[in-house]
Short mmCIF file of C-alpha atoms and ligand atoms in Angstrom, two decimals:
data_model
loop_
_atom_site.label_atom_id
_atom_site.label_comp_id
_atom_site.label_asym_id
_atom_site.label_seq_id
_atom_site.Cartn_x
_atom_site.Cartn_y
_atom_site.Cartn_z
CA MET A 1 -59.27 40.23 -12.92
CA THR A 2 -56.04 38.78 -13.49
CA MET A 3 -54.02 39.20 -16.60
CA LEU A 4 -52.26 36.52 -18.50
CA ALA A 5 -48.27 36.93 -18.61
CA MET A 6 -47.91 37.87 -22.56
CA ASP A 7 -51.16 40.68 -20.99
CA PHE A 8 -48.43 42.20 -19.38
CA LYS A 9 -45.40 42.48 -21.59
CA GLU A 10 -48.22 44.45 -24.13
CA GLN A 11 -49.21 46.47 -21.68
CA VAL A 12 -45.52 47.44 -20.28
CA LEU A 13 -45.25 47.99 -23.66
CA ARG A 14 -47.71 49.54 -24.05
CA LEU A 15 -47.13 52.41 -20.83
CA LYS A 16 -43.78 52.58 -21.34
CA LYS A 17 -44.12 54.29 -24.91
CA GLU A 18 -46.64 56.73 -23.33
CA LYS A 19 -44.88 58.14 -20.59
CA ASN A 20 -41.60 58.73 -22.42
CA ALA A 21 -39.75 55.60 -18.86
CA VAL A 22 -37.18 53.65 -20.24
CA ILE A 23 -36.15 50.11 -18.58
CA LEU A 24 -33.08 49.47 -17.08
CA ALA A 25 -32.08 46.18 -15.78
CA HIS A 26 -29.59 44.31 -13.85
CA ASN A 27 -27.86 41.51 -15.97
CA TYR A 28 -29.04 39.12 -12.54
CA GLN A 29 -32.78 40.45 -13.22
CA LEU A 30 -35.89 37.04 -14.25
CA PRO A 31 -35.84 36.33 -18.19
CA GLU A 32 -38.82 37.71 -18.87
CA VAL A 33 -38.07 41.70 -17.86
CA GLN A 34 -34.52 40.92 -19.51
CA ASP A 35 -36.89 41.39 -22.54
CA VAL A 36 -38.60 44.26 -22.27
CA ALA A 37 -36.26 46.33 -21.04
CA ASP A 38 -34.20 48.80 -23.33
CA PHE A 39 -31.20 48.36 -21.62
CA ILE A 40 -29.13 45.36 -19.64
CA GLY A 41 -25.93 45.58 -17.98
CA ASP A 42 -23.89 45.76 -15.51
CA SER A 43 -24.07 47.88 -12.09
CA LEU A 44 -21.53 50.68 -13.89
CA ALA A 45 -22.71 50.80 -17.78
CA LEU A 46 -26.45 51.46 -15.60
CA SER A 47 -25.64 54.49 -13.95
CA ARG A 48 -24.11 55.73 -17.53
CA ASN A 49 -27.27 54.47 -19.23
CA ALA A 50 -29.86 56.86 -16.58
CA ALA A 51 -26.67 59.79 -16.64
CA THR A 52 -27.59 60.00 -20.12
CA THR A 53 -31.36 58.51 -21.05
CA LYS A 54 -33.77 61.10 -22.48
CA ALA A 55 -36.70 59.08 -20.93
CA ASP A 56 -39.02 60.99 -18.03
CA THR A 57 -39.26 57.91 -15.91
CA ILE A 58 -36.71 55.01 -15.06
CA VAL A 59 -38.44 52.19 -14.36
CA PHE A 60 -35.08 50.12 -12.19
CA CYS A 61 -35.09 47.07 -12.99
CA GLY A 62 -31.72 45.69 -10.82
CA VAL A 63 -31.61 46.53 -6.88
CA HIS A 64 -32.79 49.23 -4.59
CA PHE A 65 -28.93 51.23 -4.52
CA MET A 66 -28.52 50.80 -7.53
CA ALA A 67 -31.56 52.84 -8.86
CA GLU A 68 -30.59 55.27 -6.14
CA THR A 69 -27.58 55.87 -7.80
CA ALA A 70 -30.07 56.09 -10.69
CA SER A 71 -31.78 58.42 -8.80
CA ILE A 72 -28.67 60.58 -7.58
CA ILE A 73 -27.43 60.86 -10.77
CA CYS A 74 -30.67 62.19 -12.87
CA PRO A 75 -32.84 64.05 -9.73
CA ASP A 76 -34.71 65.49 -12.49
CA LYS A 77 -35.99 62.25 -13.64
CA ARG A 78 -37.87 59.99 -11.57
CA VAL A 79 -36.88 56.96 -10.63
CA LEU A 80 -38.23 53.55 -9.78
CA ILE A 81 -38.21 50.42 -8.60
CA PRO A 82 -40.97 47.79 -8.96
CA ASP A 83 -41.11 46.45 -5.81
CA LEU A 84 -38.43 48.38 -2.67
CA GLU A 85 -37.48 45.04 -0.60
CA ALA A 86 -35.58 44.65 -3.41
CA GLY A 87 -32.74 45.11 -1.34
CA CYS A 88 -28.58 43.70 -0.97
CA SER A 89 -27.13 42.05 1.18
CA LEU A 90 -23.83 43.36 1.22
CA ALA A 91 -24.83 47.59 0.30
CA SER A 92 -26.17 46.19 3.58
CA ALA A 93 -22.26 45.13 4.87
CA ILE A 94 -21.51 48.43 6.32
CA ASN A 95 -23.78 52.34 6.97
CA ALA A 96 -22.84 55.51 7.29
CA ASP A 97 -22.29 55.84 11.25
CA GLU A 98 -20.42 53.09 10.93
CA LEU A 99 -17.63 54.20 7.97
CA ALA A 100 -18.05 57.48 10.17
CA ALA A 101 -16.60 55.49 12.85
CA TRP A 102 -13.98 53.62 10.32
CA LYS A 103 -12.84 57.14 8.83
CA ALA A 104 -12.42 58.33 12.35
CA GLU A 105 -9.72 56.01 12.96
CA HIS A 106 -8.44 56.56 9.45
CA PRO A 107 -8.15 60.96 9.55
CA ASP A 108 -6.84 61.05 6.37
CA ALA A 109 -7.16 57.75 4.67
CA VAL A 110 -9.41 58.32 0.90
CA VAL A 111 -12.59 56.35 1.48
CA VAL A 112 -13.23 54.42 -2.30
CA SER A 113 -16.50 52.71 -2.18
CA TYR A 114 -17.98 50.29 -3.87
CA VAL A 115 -21.17 50.98 -5.51
CA ASN A 116 -23.62 48.37 -3.38
CA THR A 117 -23.40 50.65 -0.74
CA THR A 118 -26.26 52.81 -0.11
CA ALA A 119 -26.46 56.19 -0.41
CA ASP A 120 -25.60 57.49 2.90
CA VAL A 121 -22.57 55.29 3.01
CA LYS A 122 -21.16 57.38 -1.30
CA ALA A 123 -22.63 60.11 0.48
CA LEU A 124 -19.05 59.66 3.07
CA SER A 125 -16.64 58.24 0.27
CA ASP A 126 -14.64 60.03 -1.47
CA TYR A 127 -15.14 57.93 -4.52
CA CYS A 128 -17.07 55.36 -5.69
CA CYS A 129 -16.24 52.42 -7.89
CA THR A 130 -17.74 48.75 -9.32
CA SER A 131 -16.26 45.49 -10.21
CA SER A 132 -15.53 46.85 -13.42
CA ASN A 133 -13.28 50.12 -12.67
CA ALA A 134 -11.93 49.14 -8.88
CA VAL A 135 -9.08 48.37 -10.03
CA LYS A 136 -8.56 51.63 -11.71
CA VAL A 137 -9.92 53.98 -9.14
CA VAL A 138 -7.79 53.11 -6.43
CA SER A 139 -4.87 52.96 -9.42
CA SER A 140 -5.58 56.42 -9.47
CA ILE A 141 -5.02 57.59 -5.74
CA PRO A 142 -1.30 58.63 -5.53
CA ALA A 143 0.33 55.49 -4.14
CA ASP A 144 1.20 57.30 -0.40
CA ARG A 145 -2.02 57.65 0.72
CA LYS A 146 -4.36 55.41 3.26
CA VAL A 147 -7.15 53.22 1.42
CA LEU A 148 -10.48 53.02 3.43
CA PHE A 149 -11.84 49.99 0.94
CA LEU A 150 -15.43 48.81 1.25
CA PRO A 151 -17.69 46.80 2.11
CA ASP A 152 -16.61 43.35 -0.23
CA MET A 153 -13.40 42.03 1.47
CA PHE A 154 -14.09 39.25 -1.85
CA LEU A 155 -13.76 42.19 -4.66
CA GLY A 156 -11.09 44.71 -1.38
CA ALA A 157 -8.39 41.95 -1.56
CA TYR A 158 -9.07 41.11 -5.44
CA VAL A 159 -7.94 44.77 -5.55
CA ALA A 160 -4.89 44.74 -2.76
CA GLU A 161 -3.56 41.84 -4.61
CA VAL A 162 -4.26 43.28 -8.58
CA THR A 163 -2.43 46.55 -7.36
CA LYS A 164 -0.12 45.71 -4.90
CA ARG A 165 -1.07 47.79 -2.28
CA LYS A 166 -0.07 47.44 1.23
CA ASN A 167 -1.81 50.33 2.68
CA MET A 168 -5.40 48.98 1.49
CA TYR A 169 -8.17 48.76 4.98
CA ILE A 170 -10.45 46.17 3.71
CA TRP A 171 -14.49 46.26 4.82
CA PRO A 172 -15.09 42.50 6.07
CA GLY A 173 -17.96 42.54 3.71
CA GLU A 174 -19.72 40.63 1.66
CA CYS A 175 -22.52 38.97 -0.88
CA HIS A 176 -23.98 36.26 0.56
CA VAL A 177 -24.38 34.56 -2.82
CA HIS A 178 -20.70 34.97 -3.94
CA ALA A 179 -19.35 33.83 -0.81
CA GLY A 180 -21.38 31.03 -1.66
CA ILE A 181 -19.10 29.92 -4.74
CA LYS A 182 -15.69 28.28 -3.64
CA ALA A 183 -12.75 27.40 -4.56
CA GLU A 184 -13.63 23.36 -4.14
CA ASP A 185 -16.70 23.66 -6.25
CA ILE A 186 -14.50 25.51 -9.14
CA ASN A 187 -11.33 22.73 -9.14
CA LYS A 188 -13.30 19.98 -9.10
CA MET A 189 -15.73 21.30 -12.37
CA LEU A 190 -12.67 23.04 -14.59
CA ALA A 191 -10.95 19.07 -14.45
CA THR A 192 -13.34 17.82 -16.34
CA LEU A 193 -13.97 21.05 -18.52
CA LYS A 194 -10.24 21.37 -19.41
CA ASN A 195 -11.42 22.90 -23.21
CA ALA A 196 -14.16 25.75 -21.11
CA ASP A 197 -12.69 29.36 -20.76
CA PHE A 198 -13.42 30.08 -17.65
CA LEU A 199 -15.27 33.95 -15.72
CA VAL A 200 -15.40 35.21 -12.43
CA HIS A 201 -16.58 38.18 -10.25
CA PRO A 202 -14.82 39.77 -8.58
CA GLU A 203 -17.16 39.04 -5.35
CA CYS A 204 -16.43 35.25 -5.22
CA SER A 205 -14.65 33.85 -2.05
CA CYS A 206 -13.00 31.75 -4.66
CA THR A 207 -11.39 35.28 -6.45
CA SER A 208 -8.19 35.09 -4.09
CA SER A 209 -7.51 30.94 -4.62
CA THR A 210 -7.90 32.04 -8.25
CA MET A 211 -5.66 34.71 -8.73
CA TYR A 212 -3.11 32.71 -6.55
CA HIS A 213 -4.03 29.95 -9.82
CA ILE A 214 -3.76 32.26 -12.82
CA ALA A 215 0.19 33.93 -11.30
CA LYS A 216 1.16 30.64 -10.86
CA GLY A 217 0.15 29.90 -14.47
CA ASP A 218 -2.23 26.97 -13.80
CA LEU A 219 -5.11 29.18 -15.23
CA ALA A 220 -3.21 31.17 -17.54
CA LYS A 221 -5.67 31.11 -20.21
CA THR A 222 -8.85 30.65 -18.74
CA GLY A 223 -9.22 32.42 -15.67
CA HIS A 224 -10.42 35.95 -16.37
CA VAL A 225 -12.03 37.89 -12.99
CA LEU A 226 -15.11 39.60 -14.75
CA SER A 227 -17.55 42.26 -13.50
CA THR A 228 -21.65 41.13 -14.99
CA GLU A 229 -20.10 43.38 -18.49
CA GLY A 230 -17.28 41.70 -18.65
CA MET A 231 -18.28 38.66 -18.50
CA MET A 232 -21.38 39.62 -21.27
CA LYS A 233 -18.31 40.75 -24.09
CA HIS A 234 -15.77 37.71 -23.24
CA ALA A 235 -18.52 35.45 -23.82
CA ARG A 236 -19.41 37.40 -27.19
CA THR A 237 -16.05 37.85 -27.93
CA SER A 238 -13.60 34.62 -27.29
CA ASP A 239 -12.94 31.77 -29.75
CA ALA A 240 -13.95 29.13 -27.13
CA LYS A 241 -16.70 27.15 -26.99
CA GLN A 242 -17.51 26.57 -23.28
CA PHE A 243 -17.62 28.82 -20.40
CA VAL A 244 -17.55 28.17 -17.12
CA VAL A 245 -19.22 31.03 -15.71
CA ALA A 246 -18.94 31.17 -11.05
CA THR A 247 -21.83 34.39 -10.74
CA GLU A 248 -24.65 34.52 -10.01
CA THR A 249 -27.54 32.07 -12.52
CA GLY A 250 -29.25 34.97 -14.13
CA ILE A 251 -26.88 36.17 -16.32
CA LEU A 252 -26.71 32.66 -18.19
CA TYR A 253 -30.43 34.16 -19.84
CA ARG A 254 -28.11 36.92 -21.53
CA MET A 255 -25.02 34.57 -22.68
CA LYS A 256 -26.98 31.92 -23.87
CA LYS A 257 -29.47 34.55 -26.13
CA GLU A 258 -26.41 36.06 -26.95
CA ASN A 259 -24.31 33.49 -28.24
CA PRO A 260 -26.50 30.29 -29.46
CA ASP A 261 -23.29 28.66 -30.31
CA LYS A 262 -21.48 28.81 -27.43
CA GLU A 263 -22.30 26.50 -24.30
CA PHE A 264 -22.11 28.30 -20.24
CA ILE A 265 -22.33 26.32 -17.40
CA PRO A 266 -23.15 27.45 -14.26
CA VAL A 267 -20.31 26.72 -11.08
CA LYS A 268 -23.33 27.01 -8.67
CA ASP A 269 -26.53 25.91 -10.38
CA ASP A 270 -28.09 27.01 -6.67
CA ALA A 271 -26.03 30.89 -6.64
CA VAL A 272 -28.65 32.85 -7.08
CA CYS A 273 -29.47 36.20 -6.07
CA ARG A 274 -33.44 36.14 -3.98
CA TYR A 275 -33.33 40.34 -3.70
CA MET A 276 -32.72 40.22 -8.00
CA LYS A 277 -35.54 37.91 -8.39
CA LYS A 278 -37.90 40.23 -6.46
CA ILE A 279 -38.71 42.14 -9.56
CA THR A 280 -41.34 40.52 -11.73
CA LEU A 281 -43.15 41.70 -15.06
CA GLU A 282 -46.23 42.13 -13.44
CA LYS A 283 -44.20 44.57 -10.75
CA VAL A 284 -42.77 46.07 -13.68
CA TYR A 285 -46.66 46.30 -15.46
CA ASN A 286 -47.19 48.03 -11.31
CA SER A 287 -44.64 49.79 -11.28
CA LEU A 288 -45.16 52.07 -14.57
CA ALA A 289 -49.01 51.95 -13.97
CA HIS A 290 -48.74 53.39 -11.02
CA ASN A 291 -45.76 54.97 -11.23
CA VAL A 292 -44.47 53.45 -7.73
CA PHE A 293 -41.98 53.11 -5.76
CA GLU A 294 -40.55 56.09 -6.38
CA VAL A 295 -36.96 56.19 -5.32
CA LYS A 296 -35.85 59.30 -4.23
CA VAL A 297 -32.36 60.57 -2.59
CA PRO A 298 -32.94 64.02 -0.38
CA ALA A 299 -30.49 66.87 -2.09
CA LYS A 300 -28.10 67.15 0.92
CA THR A 301 -26.90 63.27 0.47
CA ALA A 302 -26.91 62.30 -2.86
CA GLU A 303 -24.93 65.98 -3.69
CA LYS A 304 -21.92 64.78 -1.81
CA ALA A 305 -22.98 60.55 -2.62
CA ARG A 306 -23.07 62.44 -6.77
CA LEU A 307 -18.73 63.75 -6.08
CA ALA A 308 -17.94 60.44 -5.91
CA ILE A 309 -20.03 58.59 -8.45
CA ASP A 310 -18.65 62.08 -10.80
CA ARG A 311 -15.68 60.43 -9.47
CA MET A 312 -15.61 57.38 -10.47
CA LEU A 313 -17.01 58.15 -14.00
CA ALA A 314 -14.89 59.79 -14.47
CA ILE A 315 -12.22 57.61 -14.41
CA SER A 316 -13.40 54.71 -16.43
P1 13P B 401 -22.12 44.25 -11.08
O1 13P B 401 -21.62 45.67 -11.80
O2 13P B 401 -20.42 42.75 -12.00
O3 13P B 401 -22.90 43.74 -12.52
O4 13P B 401 -21.89 43.68 -10.24
C1 13P B 401 -22.83 44.09 -9.41
C2 13P B 401 -23.55 43.52 -8.44
O5 13P B 401 -24.40 42.95 -7.41
C3 13P B 401 -22.42 42.26 -8.04
O6 13P B 401 -23.75 41.15 -7.70
FE1 SF4 B 402 -26.05 42.51 -4.08
FE2 SF4 B 402 -25.12 39.67 -4.22
FE3 SF4 B 402 -26.96 40.02 -5.26
FE4 SF4 B 402 -25.97 41.51 -6.51
S1 SF4 B 402 -25.67 38.86 -6.09
S2 SF4 B 402 -26.64 42.28 -5.77
S3 SF4 B 402 -23.86 41.63 -4.67
S4 SF4 B 402 -27.06 40.20 -3.04
#
């Protein structure tokens, strides 16, 4: 028997209570999934929320590395992801063997891994960071220590530019969604929308040129490099009425819902992460009903990865 979307919503809300479960959703999730979530946020906020929840079960509506992070932080809780194929092209850009080989080339370096990495990679890292605290984390490392930053080259270039750090080596990984957002797309749009605030995620391939324009003063009033939650906050607090948004388009649903009197325009309509969209309401229901799919990081890996995550949480 097929269940209607409305029924899935009712069933999800019922099961959530029955099982003392909490639904955490990333800002890029489908609208109907965001609507059943207890908490919506960026990678850092989701990690924080997982760390403090009193629920027995966490249904993680995001991608696999985020669920792994929740499992590392809360080893006693059941962490479920509604679809195991919700991966991340950026997290796949480097594996543990590649990182071990890179570390061997730079034995004295401090390793900073963006949270979009597997648990195995985090276990070989000194610090974890997210887009909202990468600058803070790198700034906290003594200036004379070499830094290996991975896996996002655009976020790395952005952090190197802001911190003016010269001893930072950056892994050449990228997110296919954000790499597809180019400076030309943005320049074209900003040329016609002169009063709009411009919000850009540090993973975008346009970030370097955006930094340049901000430095030159061209975008001094309107260019903001922010994590997805930073964008949400800016949308709420800015006096602007129009916003050009350079990130995955899933974030527009929440932006519009929370700011109905403002206008949000995506730089690229097809900036869609197919991995994030693997999670549907029906799969969330299935996950809660059948306790699938559990994400559990082996204790030894989790213990080492946790150190890197805890260092990040302590700095933010
Ligand atoms: P945020 O931490 O800014 O939410 O970014 C996570 C992500 O996967 C961006 O693609
Ligand atoms: Fe990974 Fe990019 Fe999707 Fe974010 S948008 S989850 S970085 S593939």
